[in-house]
């Protein structure tokens, strides 16, 4: 395509009444801020040759300088109205210069500025500067992403003010290397605005350079001595600046490396937060385009840390932004140097965190894809240096993450294969790298979850005990809050497994250990949302165990503490929809089990509202959907029991909701799934199906008190006929 320069005759001269304040308005995407800033400086500092100043052209008298040039620093969101200051600047600008890149072509804000300027001043005062991309690439199938001209630049305005008129050939300068280059492109824009031939401006510019070089040569004899002195001073200043920068970046490296490792076990979020903010603050004060690869790598690591802290504080949106910014940086660095192990490692970390953020957003598909990329990068690292234990550990971490997604999408057998591969690697590594004991312990915990989903509570319990033993042997276990939280979760899960197998006394002992551990952690940092959520789960588990032991009064007291904990957790803002759903579901189920007569109506309303809200938050693809279905179904079964004998239609609808939640997971062998499903099926009148599910439970290790209640109900069915629904005041 041929790009045209404006000729002095094309634009009409401004009306005398127009009070232009700016020579030009720069329109650009915020991604191109650096280009716009340099262009503004080039235009405003350019001195028009004296022989041209005052010459009359079709644009008016040639000025000495083209200044000022308006450059808006803030880009509004799509759909926003133009700010008053921007609207005024457009009105009072002679020319509009559009910095054309693929980013500006996609920017609705840039497109809006072009349309508004054309409405004010017509089509012919718009100039284009091609910085990146390709003009009219959108007309070529498959190259749409390369388009650099915004739609309003490619099309004339219709009488209605829409950029849908005839196709235009915008007046453009090309600063790309294959085009004019940055300097000549700026001269082309100046020639267009001044109304003078480009060749004349170039010739004058060359003459000015020749005069300047002649004067420089004449003074070189004197200047050589001064230059030598200044050169020595400059070298010394440069060396000092390099030394200071090395010192600063060394401190940043220490903060993001060794200092972080020392602070993480403490668990104080505000201390870790300040480390990330200080590191980011150092790099934010510098132009990213001037940072070398190592500095950009440090910057991405600072963004990782900030994302982690935002996640721990229950700020998922802010966390995701930080992770995505880091990933953009590391991806660019990897493209520049694909074989550099450090670049591969940095990008692997970024990919992991983006996948992690997707998992927290319930986007299992994206999470699995990112974790597969993470595994591929980790294997690439390991193949580069087979003796590097850190690279081999990354392979193990990647397999754990994949297993986590597989488990969360109801593939426990596949997940056990991933976890088994990770365990084999970590067992091999832990003797040489004792700090990997924590990661090995986590693998045992994930394997326990997989066995639970398969209904094998004995193996699940054994894996949790393995996890507990490994954690106790971890270096500095007593002072490490991460290790202590792992121990807390092991005690909590062991109490869950013991309760599921009907071992109430043992379950009570384990939950007491959990309560003791969680009190220590929450005292260290009350703002840590993970620990606050752990406390809520433990208190609700304690309530469930006390209720199973027949200690209703003690269970009511503990339920009150659990309710206060959950309400505080909800108020702080949960970092995970799944986590909040499970907590609130368990609170409602236990409340129903302990509710007095006058509390039931209000509780039923709350349970109905919860079930309605959950329907809009969860889908079949939500991670850990089967676990969530158990808690939701238990709420629905309890709601049906509240309505039983009073509102039969509402009770039946609640049991149908429970059956709908769990039926898709009926092939799994977990008694925690089959028990509420059989209960709902029985209440709906299908005794034979309920008995068939009960028989499957009977062949497993599941002996939760809820199953004992189900067995009693099935035994009470007379002659194998229909289940006789209990009515108010009657017994079966």
XYZ file of C-alpha atoms in Angstrom:
732
model
C 0.000 0.000 0.000
C 1.233 3.533 -0.773
C 1.016 5.937 2.147
C 0.350 9.548 1.172
C 1.842 12.684 2.637
C -0.379 15.666 3.097
C 0.138 18.333 0.462
C -0.042 22.032 1.385
C -3.248 22.443 -0.598
C -5.335 19.670 1.006
C -6.658 20.914 4.368
C -8.690 24.056 4.542
C -7.295 26.903 6.585
C -8.883 27.256 10.044
C -11.509 29.897 10.472
C -10.195 33.095 11.942
C -12.536 32.704 14.855
C -11.114 29.356 15.879
C -8.913 29.706 18.942
C -6.488 26.816 18.513
C -4.457 26.162 21.643
C -2.656 22.967 20.589
C -0.836 22.222 17.367
C -1.715 18.564 17.641
C -3.595 16.068 19.772
C -1.797 12.712 20.195
C -4.182 9.749 20.263
C -2.665 6.412 21.366
C -3.249 3.236 23.332
C -1.798 3.169 26.834
C 0.450 0.301 25.634
C 2.168 2.841 23.345
C 2.741 5.488 25.998
C 6.527 5.481 25.508
C 6.208 6.074 21.735
C 3.721 8.923 22.257
C 5.929 10.517 24.890
C 8.987 10.498 22.580
C 6.950 11.832 19.653
C 5.591 14.683 21.755
C 9.129 15.654 22.730
C 10.331 15.454 19.106
C 7.546 17.721 17.857
C 7.642 20.289 20.657
C 11.443 20.661 20.664
C 11.847 20.874 16.884
C 13.034 24.322 15.756
C 11.637 25.224 12.340
C 14.422 26.510 10.005
C 14.583 30.327 10.129
C 14.168 30.640 6.369
C 10.783 28.946 6.616
C 9.454 30.830 9.658
C 6.750 33.330 8.678
C 6.190 31.886 5.203
C 2.522 31.902 4.244
C 1.080 28.504 3.333
C -2.430 27.135 2.942
C -2.212 26.332 6.676
C -1.249 29.858 7.694
C 2.082 31.417 8.614
C 4.826 28.898 9.475
C 5.633 29.175 13.198
C 9.041 28.861 14.872
C 7.899 25.856 16.885
C 5.048 23.351 16.764
C 4.095 23.606 20.416
C 2.261 22.689 22.536
C 1.173 19.160 21.642
C -1.565 17.572 23.765
C -0.913 14.071 25.121
C -3.579 12.659 27.426
C -2.015 10.446 30.122
C -5.107 8.459 31.007
C -7.110 6.127 28.808
C -10.727 5.697 29.878
C -12.588 2.394 29.846
C -14.522 1.437 26.746
C -17.911 3.044 26.640
C -16.997 5.984 28.897
C -17.825 9.522 27.829
C -14.928 11.710 26.814
C -13.598 13.726 29.699
C -14.326 17.415 29.461
C -10.604 18.243 29.326
C -10.068 15.800 26.454
C -13.115 17.094 24.576
C -11.816 20.646 24.932
C -8.343 19.587 23.766
C -9.820 17.939 20.670
C -11.805 21.096 19.913
C -8.755 23.334 20.291
C -6.241 21.180 18.373
C -5.289 21.906 14.752
C -4.321 18.318 13.986
C -4.942 14.811 15.288
C -1.949 12.449 15.201
C -2.818 8.778 15.725
C -0.023 6.457 16.913
C -0.957 3.343 14.944
C -0.258 -0.096 16.421
C -2.348 -3.266 16.813
C -3.123 -2.076 20.356
C -4.490 1.272 19.202
C -6.423 -0.471 16.414
C -8.273 -2.450 19.099
C -8.687 0.495 21.481
C -12.274 1.801 21.544
C -10.918 4.966 23.203
C -8.577 5.793 20.310
C -11.377 5.108 17.822
C -13.643 7.425 19.803
C -11.103 10.267 19.734
C -10.728 9.973 15.946
C -14.501 10.109 15.438
C -14.905 13.125 17.720
C -12.025 14.982 16.040
C -13.438 14.316 12.573
C -16.831 15.619 13.676
C -15.153 18.819 14.848
C -12.594 19.407 12.074
C -13.371 17.120 9.150
C -11.496 14.208 7.601
C -8.330 15.971 6.347
C -6.670 17.048 9.561
C -5.968 13.515 10.771
C -2.378 12.232 10.474
C -1.177 8.706 11.197
C 2.164 7.474 12.555
C 2.693 3.763 11.921
C 4.726 2.379 14.826
C 3.919 -1.345 14.769
C 1.710 -3.724 12.819
C 0.511 -3.456 9.231
C -2.042 -1.073 7.664
C -5.189 -2.764 6.291
C -3.990 -6.205 7.469
C -7.569 -6.818 8.610
C -8.521 -7.154 4.936
C -6.262 -10.223 4.636
C -7.725 -13.416 6.173
C -5.567 -14.722 9.005
C -3.700 -11.438 9.550
C -6.419 -9.512 11.373
C -4.321 -9.290 14.567
C -1.638 -7.287 12.702
C -4.013 -4.431 11.812
C -2.630 -1.092 13.072
C -5.252 1.378 11.743
C -8.311 1.907 13.985
C -11.666 1.535 12.178
C -12.339 5.286 12.216
C -9.022 5.879 10.449
C -9.850 3.447 7.658
C -13.344 4.761 6.963
C -14.918 8.171 6.428
C -17.719 9.307 8.716
C -21.309 8.962 7.592
C -23.719 11.890 8.074
C -24.806 10.121 11.279
C -21.235 10.335 12.635
C -20.376 6.646 12.254
C -17.086 5.391 10.794
C -18.870 3.378 8.107
C -18.367 5.563 5.025
C -16.017 5.180 2.069
C -12.615 3.555 2.513
C -9.826 6.081 3.128
C -6.082 6.082 2.554
C -4.947 7.849 5.724
C -2.201 10.451 5.574
C 0.611 8.531 7.287
C 4.272 8.502 8.242
C 6.018 5.196 8.918
C 8.517 5.073 11.797
C 9.200 1.346 11.401
C 12.714 0.246 10.412
C 11.468 -0.886 7.021
C 9.727 2.487 6.624
C 10.984 6.029 7.221
C 12.536 5.504 10.636
C 11.659 7.574 13.695
C 13.393 10.860 12.676
C 12.169 11.083 9.084
C 8.667 10.024 10.178
C 8.562 12.963 12.597
C 9.703 15.306 9.794
C 6.889 14.004 7.573
C 4.347 14.797 10.267
C 5.835 18.281 10.717
C 5.748 18.910 6.965
C 2.084 17.951 6.890
C 1.170 20.235 9.808
C 3.228 23.205 8.561
C 2.081 22.935 4.951
C 5.609 22.832 3.506
C 7.031 20.216 1.118
C 8.683 17.330 2.891
C 11.798 17.491 0.678
C 12.371 21.134 1.579
C 12.116 20.371 5.279
C 14.539 17.463 4.914
C 16.959 19.647 2.927
C 16.839 22.377 5.552
C 17.341 19.799 8.255
C 20.406 18.396 6.466
C 21.844 21.924 6.027
C 21.361 22.567 9.733
C 23.191 19.349 10.577
C 26.067 20.250 8.240
C 26.452 23.693 9.867
C 26.345 22.090 13.286
C 29.014 19.539 12.333
C 31.207 22.294 10.838
C 30.993 24.319 14.035
C 31.694 21.206 16.026
C 34.776 20.420 13.925
C 36.043 24.006 14.326
C 35.834 23.779 18.082
C 37.140 20.229 18.303
C 40.756 21.276 18.972
C 39.716 23.088 22.127
C 37.013 20.620 22.939
C 39.257 17.573 22.813
C 40.902 18.522 26.099
C 37.592 19.336 27.726
C 36.118 16.159 26.290
C 38.921 14.055 27.687
C 38.324 15.521 31.130
C 34.574 15.081 30.851
C 35.046 11.542 29.547
C 37.024 10.604 32.623
C 34.350 12.139 34.835
C 31.594 10.409 32.853
C 33.257 7.022 33.148
C 33.608 7.510 36.878
C 29.961 8.595 37.139
C 28.872 5.648 35.002
C 30.840 3.222 37.125
C 29.334 4.703 40.273
C 25.816 4.501 38.798
C 26.383 0.893 37.762
C 27.689 0.105 41.229
C 24.651 1.745 42.849
C 22.283 -0.119 40.515
C 24.032 -3.422 41.206
C 23.732 -2.739 44.925
C 20.019 -1.903 44.600
C 19.264 -4.929 42.425
C 21.287 -7.121 44.779
C 19.073 -5.909 47.622
C 15.955 -6.581 45.551
C 17.218 -10.086 44.771
C 17.795 -10.673 48.482
C 14.298 -9.386 49.311
C 12.611 -11.617 46.740
C 14.815 -14.607 47.509
C 16.446 -15.240 50.866
C 14.417 -12.678 52.858
C 11.153 -13.995 51.455
C 12.102 -17.575 52.377
C 12.766 -16.414 55.933
C 9.534 -14.430 56.185
C 7.115 -16.956 54.658
C 7.302 -19.388 57.588
C 6.364 -16.531 59.937
C 3.100 -16.032 58.038
C 2.779 -12.255 58.539
C 1.124 -11.020 55.369
C 1.826 -7.327 55.938
C 5.582 -8.005 56.139
C 5.586 -10.047 52.931
C 3.343 -7.430 51.328
C 5.808 -4.658 52.111
C 8.639 -6.680 50.537
C 6.692 -7.030 47.282
C 5.606 -3.382 47.257
C 9.165 -2.137 47.890
C 10.540 -4.308 45.100
C 7.815 -3.239 42.679
C 8.223 0.390 43.710
C 11.897 0.256 42.710
C 11.084 -0.965 39.194
C 7.944 1.161 38.783
C 10.117 4.251 39.050
C 12.002 3.181 35.910
C 10.971 2.998 32.276
C 10.277 -0.701 31.577
C 11.784 -0.288 28.096
C 15.154 0.586 29.687
C 15.279 -2.421 32.020
C 17.513 -5.320 31.066
C 16.375 -8.933 31.125
C 17.515 -9.574 34.691
C 15.707 -6.503 35.997
C 12.527 -7.505 34.172
C 12.852 -10.975 35.691
C 13.087 -9.458 39.174
C 10.073 -7.281 38.389
C 7.994 -10.305 37.389
C 8.951 -12.060 40.624
C 7.818 -9.024 42.586
C 4.473 -9.231 40.771
C 4.243 -12.938 41.689
C 4.732 -12.112 45.355
C 2.176 -9.309 45.264
C -0.301 -11.636 43.544
C 0.212 -14.273 46.223
C -0.376 -11.764 49.013
C -3.504 -10.397 47.312
C -4.754 -13.980 47.015
C -4.143 -14.642 50.715
C -6.003 -11.452 51.565
C -9.046 -12.631 49.603
C -8.587 -10.235 46.658
C -8.790 -12.596 43.643
C -9.234 -9.920 40.962
C -6.161 -7.968 42.078
C -4.201 -11.213 42.396
C -5.106 -12.277 38.875
C -4.001 -8.909 37.444
C -0.626 -9.224 39.141
C -0.094 -12.772 37.856
C -1.085 -11.855 34.300
C 1.253 -8.839 34.271
C 4.105 -11.060 35.399
C 3.266 -13.639 32.707
C 3.308 -10.996 29.962
C 6.802 -9.955 31.028
C 8.241 -13.459 31.295
C 6.697 -14.485 27.962
C 8.440 -11.575 26.206
C 11.754 -12.474 27.832
C 11.413 -16.120 26.811
C 10.719 -15.189 23.190
C 13.962 -13.198 23.128
C 16.029 -16.023 24.602
C 14.248 -19.376 24.280
C 17.175 -21.490 25.450
C 17.964 -19.599 28.659
C 17.058 -21.818 31.659
C 16.370 -18.818 33.891
C 13.922 -17.400 31.359
C 12.202 -20.800 31.078
C 12.001 -21.059 34.861
C 10.609 -17.538 35.288
C 7.917 -18.148 32.665
C 7.074 -21.525 34.185
C 6.372 -19.771 37.481
C 4.180 -17.206 35.739
C 2.236 -19.910 33.893
C 1.665 -21.734 37.173
C 0.238 -18.654 38.889
C -2.073 -17.833 35.989
C -3.316 -21.430 36.111
C -3.724 -21.169 39.858
C -5.789 -17.992 39.463
C -7.968 -19.745 36.866
C -8.501 -22.633 39.283
C -9.604 -20.216 41.973
C -12.038 -18.672 39.453
C -13.549 -22.154 38.896
C -12.124 -22.295 35.374
C -10.850 -25.880 35.448
C -10.285 -26.067 31.681
C -7.907 -23.081 31.624
C -6.209 -24.236 34.819
C -5.469 -27.693 33.380
C -4.128 -26.200 30.143
C -1.828 -23.840 32.063
C -0.612 -26.622 34.356
C 0.155 -28.778 31.305
C 2.216 -25.863 29.940
C 3.917 -25.643 33.318
C 4.778 -29.377 33.169
C 6.143 -28.990 29.633
C 8.390 -26.078 30.684
C 9.548 -27.950 33.785
C 10.447 -31.028 31.707
C 12.322 -28.747 29.297
C 14.330 -27.381 32.227
C 15.076 -30.857 33.534
C 16.282 -32.017 30.111
C 18.701 -29.056 29.913
C 20.409 -30.041 33.165
C 19.497 -33.513 34.395
C 21.574 -33.029 37.542
C 19.754 -29.878 38.640
C 17.595 -30.916 41.588
C 15.566 -27.687 41.495
C 14.515 -28.338 37.897
C 13.546 -31.929 38.764
C 11.485 -30.613 41.683
C 9.609 -28.354 39.266
C 8.528 -31.459 37.334
C 7.154 -32.923 40.560
C 5.308 -29.695 41.408
C 3.766 -29.607 37.927
C 2.509 -33.187 38.251
C 0.957 -32.335 41.630
C -0.896 -29.393 40.099
C -2.215 -31.526 37.252
C -3.340 -34.145 39.749
C -5.113 -31.468 41.738
C -7.172 -30.458 38.684
C -7.853 -34.083 37.766
C -9.075 -34.752 41.284
C -11.196 -31.599 41.262
C -12.884 -32.749 38.056
C -13.812 -36.166 39.516
C -10.968 -38.209 38.005
C -9.483 -39.692 41.211
C -7.805 -42.680 39.545
C -6.029 -40.452 36.994
C -5.134 -38.031 39.779
C -3.528 -40.838 41.812
C -1.257 -41.583 38.842
C -0.106 -37.948 38.717
C 0.371 -37.810 42.485
C 2.247 -41.130 42.424
C 4.703 -39.774 39.831
C 5.251 -36.659 41.927
C 5.740 -38.700 45.102
C 8.391 -40.860 43.434
C 10.378 -37.785 42.378
C 10.070 -36.058 45.756
C 11.062 -39.135 47.762
C 14.199 -39.294 45.617
C 14.920 -35.588 46.142
C 14.011 -35.076 49.795
C 17.192 -36.687 51.142
C 19.304 -34.115 49.298
C 16.842 -31.243 49.700
C 15.103 -31.540 53.103
C 13.055 -28.397 52.457
C 11.009 -30.475 49.982
C 9.489 -32.423 52.857
C 6.605 -29.988 52.969
C 5.838 -30.630 49.290
C 6.069 -34.389 49.802
C 3.632 -34.057 52.698
C 1.203 -32.167 50.465
C 1.273 -35.021 47.950
C 0.221 -37.445 50.687
C -2.655 -35.085 51.514
C -3.827 -34.979 47.891
C -3.633 -38.765 47.642
C -5.788 -38.981 50.765
C -8.415 -36.820 49.035
C -8.351 -39.118 45.999
C -8.831 -42.240 48.110
C -11.705 -40.521 49.929
C -13.459 -39.873 46.629
C -12.997 -43.558 45.818
C -14.629 -44.438 49.152
C -11.471 -45.959 50.645
C -11.352 -44.121 53.969
C -8.746 -46.457 55.448
C -6.213 -45.597 52.729
C -7.214 -41.953 52.961
C -6.518 -42.032 56.694
C -3.188 -43.796 56.118
C -2.096 -41.106 53.626
C -3.034 -38.337 56.074
C -0.943 -40.015 58.751
C 1.950 -40.214 56.289
C 1.510 -36.508 55.665
C 1.515 -35.786 59.400
C 4.689 -37.782 59.936
C 6.540 -36.092 57.057
C 5.508 -32.630 58.296
C 6.762 -33.322 61.808
C 10.177 -34.142 60.345
C 10.321 -30.951 58.250
C 13.206 -28.572 59.143
C 12.079 -25.937 61.678
C 8.597 -27.434 61.824
C 7.608 -25.754 65.100
C 8.456 -22.237 63.868
C 7.140 -22.652 60.317
C 3.528 -21.505 60.026
C 3.080 -23.296 56.676
C 4.109 -26.582 58.259
C 1.898 -25.923 61.277
C -1.076 -25.258 59.011
C -0.343 -28.529 57.215
C -0.369 -30.339 60.563
C -3.620 -28.595 61.481
C -5.260 -29.727 58.230
C -4.037 -33.293 58.748
C -5.622 -33.445 62.222
C -8.809 -31.935 60.792
C -9.005 -34.439 57.933
C -8.220 -37.345 60.264
C -11.142 -36.278 62.445
C -13.289 -36.240 59.274
C -12.179 -39.754 58.272
C -12.649 -41.150 61.769
C -16.146 -39.665 61.918
C -16.897 -41.096 58.466
C -15.866 -44.552 59.720
C -17.989 -44.151 62.869
C -15.058 -43.869 65.295
C -16.431 -40.974 67.327
C -13.992 -40.955 70.260
C -10.995 -40.909 67.921
C -12.659 -38.198 65.812
C -13.112 -36.076 68.951
C -9.437 -36.451 69.889
C -8.285 -35.381 66.426
C -10.601 -32.368 66.198
C -9.337 -31.183 69.607
C -5.796 -31.251 68.187
C -7.063 -29.199 65.232
C -8.638 -26.570 67.483
C -5.444 -26.199 69.475
C -3.371 -25.741 66.311
C -5.749 -23.241 64.705
C -5.808 -21.029 67.799
C -2.029 -20.678 67.612
C -2.097 -19.718 63.916
C -4.938 -17.188 64.091
C -3.221 -15.512 67.041
C -0.139 -14.953 64.846
C -2.082 -13.211 62.054
C -5.845 -12.671 62.446
C -6.030 -11.264 58.878
C -4.878 -14.465 57.166
C -8.025 -15.618 55.384
C -6.750 -19.177 54.952
C -6.364 -19.624 58.699
C -9.703 -18.006 59.478
C -11.421 -20.398 57.079
C -9.606 -23.335 58.678
C -10.913 -22.294 62.087
C -14.489 -22.204 60.779
C -14.239 -25.706 59.299
C -12.743 -27.104 62.506
C -15.460 -25.574 64.687
C -18.207 -26.971 62.456
C -16.528 -30.383 62.526
C -16.449 -30.170 66.328
C -20.178 -29.386 66.294
C -20.886 -32.376 64.042
C -18.935 -34.737 66.315
C -20.600 -33.457 69.496
C -23.992 -33.915 67.836
C -23.077 -37.480 66.847
C -22.041 -38.145 70.466
C -25.487 -36.996 71.616
C -24.132 -33.892 73.381
C -26.704 -31.483 71.936
C -26.163 -28.637 74.407
C -22.403 -28.641 73.874
C -23.018 -28.882 70.119
C -25.250 -25.771 70.252
C -22.544 -23.799 72.053
C -19.917 -24.834 69.498
C -22.342 -24.106 66.643
C -22.669 -20.538 67.945
C -18.888 -20.140 67.764
C -18.834 -21.678 64.303
C -21.607 -19.364 63.095
C -19.732 -16.277 64.349
C -16.599 -17.541 62.601
C -18.382 -18.119 59.264
C -20.106 -14.726 59.391
C -16.751 -13.043 60.021
C -15.205 -15.025 57.176
C -18.027 -14.031 54.813
C -17.602 -10.394 55.811
C -13.869 -10.482 55.081
C -14.496 -11.721 51.543
C -13.735 -15.291 50.529
C -10.985 -15.893 47.984
C -12.845 -18.953 46.697
C -16.503 -19.513 45.812
C -16.111 -23.229 46.523
C -14.688 -22.585 49.968
C -17.501 -20.221 50.936
C -20.216 -22.546 49.596
C -18.933 -25.492 51.621
C -18.655 -23.473 54.835
C -22.111 -21.951 54.592
C -23.677 -25.256 53.550
C -22.267 -27.055 56.581
C -23.388 -24.261 58.879
C -26.956 -24.505 57.549
C -27.057 -28.325 57.753
C -25.883 -28.349 61.365
C -28.237 -25.484 62.236
C -31.140 -27.552 60.894
C -30.096 -30.540 62.995
C -30.099 -28.404 66.169
C -32.955 -25.997 65.378
C -35.835 -25.622 67.822
C -39.430 -25.368 66.589
C -39.600 -21.564 66.479
C -36.327 -21.338 64.554
C -37.286 -23.670 61.731
C -39.298 -21.287 59.546
C -36.569 -18.625 59.426
C -33.905 -21.285 58.862
C -35.916 -22.790 55.987
C -36.017 -19.372 54.295
C -32.228 -19.045 54.644
C -31.700 -22.532 53.249
C -33.967 -21.837 50.270
C -32.084 -18.613 49.573
C -28.741 -20.408 49.819
C -29.814 -23.108 47.341
C -31.095 -20.484 44.902
C -27.883 -18.437 45.102
C -25.662 -21.489 44.676
C -27.461 -22.400 41.460
C -26.180 -19.217 39.856
C -22.612 -19.579 41.075
C -21.724 -23.162 40.205
C -21.662 -25.167 36.994
C -20.890 -28.780 36.146
C -17.299 -27.656 35.351
C -16.693 -26.023 38.724
C -13.632 -27.630 40.394
C -14.368 -30.054 43.258
C -17.986 -30.151 42.111
C -18.668 -33.538 43.713
C -17.479 -32.276 47.115
C -19.684 -29.234 46.736
C -22.601 -31.400 45.651
C -22.370 -33.360 48.925
C -22.692 -30.226 51.047
C -25.437 -28.736 48.872
C -27.378 -32.017 48.883
C -27.118 -32.225 52.676
C -28.674 -28.745 52.890
C -31.487 -29.858 50.553
C -32.108 -33.093 52.514
C -32.202 -31.114 55.783
C -34.588 -28.595 54.235
C -36.860 -31.433 53.182
C -36.849 -32.716 56.768
C -37.836 -29.239 58.034
C -40.837 -29.164 55.674
C -41.759 -32.831 56.164
C -45.290 -33.187 57.493
C -46.029 -29.470 57.032
C -45.351 -28.579 53.405
C -45.083 -31.843 51.452
C -44.647 -30.153 48.044
C -41.716 -28.048 49.272
C -40.191 -31.076 51.026
C -40.392 -33.151 47.852
C -38.811 -30.345 45.800
C -35.914 -30.184 48.273
C -35.286 -33.949 48.069
C -35.444 -33.786 44.285
C -32.803 -31.038 44.382
C -30.572 -33.289 46.523
C -31.048 -36.201 44.116
C -30.271 -33.959 41.135
C -27.062 -32.716 42.778
C -25.701 -36.190 43.520
C -27.051 -38.509 40.811
C -24.272 -37.572 38.366
C -21.711 -38.837 40.922
C -23.574 -42.037 41.822
C -20.890 -44.197 40.171
C -18.301 -43.011 42.697
C -17.920 -45.207 45.763
C -17.789 -42.495 48.415
C -20.329 -43.121 51.174
C -20.534 -39.372 51.746
C -22.132 -39.152 48.287
C -24.238 -42.286 48.441
C -25.733 -41.674 51.901
C -27.572 -38.368 51.218
C -28.441 -39.638 47.718
C -30.017 -42.795 49.187
C -31.793 -40.698 51.816
C -33.311 -38.392 49.172
C -34.228 -41.369 46.984
C -35.934 -43.062 49.931
C -37.895 -39.939 50.843
C -39.021 -39.727 47.210
C -40.408 -43.267 47.512
C -37.882 -45.454 45.629
C -37.084 -47.973 48.377
C -35.335 -50.512 46.136
C -32.889 -47.977 44.719
C -32.188 -46.663 48.210
C -31.512 -50.189 49.445
C -29.168 -50.856 46.515
C -27.120 -47.790 47.400
C -27.127 -48.741 51.074
C -25.742 -52.157 50.115
C -22.863 -50.462 48.308
C -22.153 -48.363 51.401
C -22.309 -51.474 53.574
C -19.471 -52.973 51.553
C -17.247 -49.953 52.204
C -15.580 -48.440 55.271
C -18.187 -45.667 55.556
C -20.031 -45.768 58.889
C -20.914 -42.132 59.470
C -23.832 -41.547 61.914
C -25.843 -40.311 58.914
C -25.536 -43.789 57.395
C -26.685 -45.349 60.664
C -29.809 -43.167 60.487
C -30.373 -44.232 56.880
C -30.044 -47.914 57.826
C -32.652 -47.465 60.583
C -35.047 -45.818 58.154
C -34.620 -48.634 55.625
C -35.115 -51.264 58.327
C -38.351 -49.569 59.290
C -39.817 -49.996 55.821
C -42.666 -52.467 56.301
C -42.505 -55.585 54.218
C -40.229 -54.027 51.644
C -43.094 -51.850 50.428
C -43.301 -48.111 50.159
C -41.467 -45.959 52.656
C -43.996 -44.598 55.182
C -43.335 -40.872 55.529
C -43.171 -39.662 59.087
C -45.860 -37.125 59.985
C -45.900 -34.583 62.758
C -46.133 -36.323 66.136
C -46.042 -39.827 64.619
C -43.286 -42.428 64.527
C -42.528 -45.098 61.955
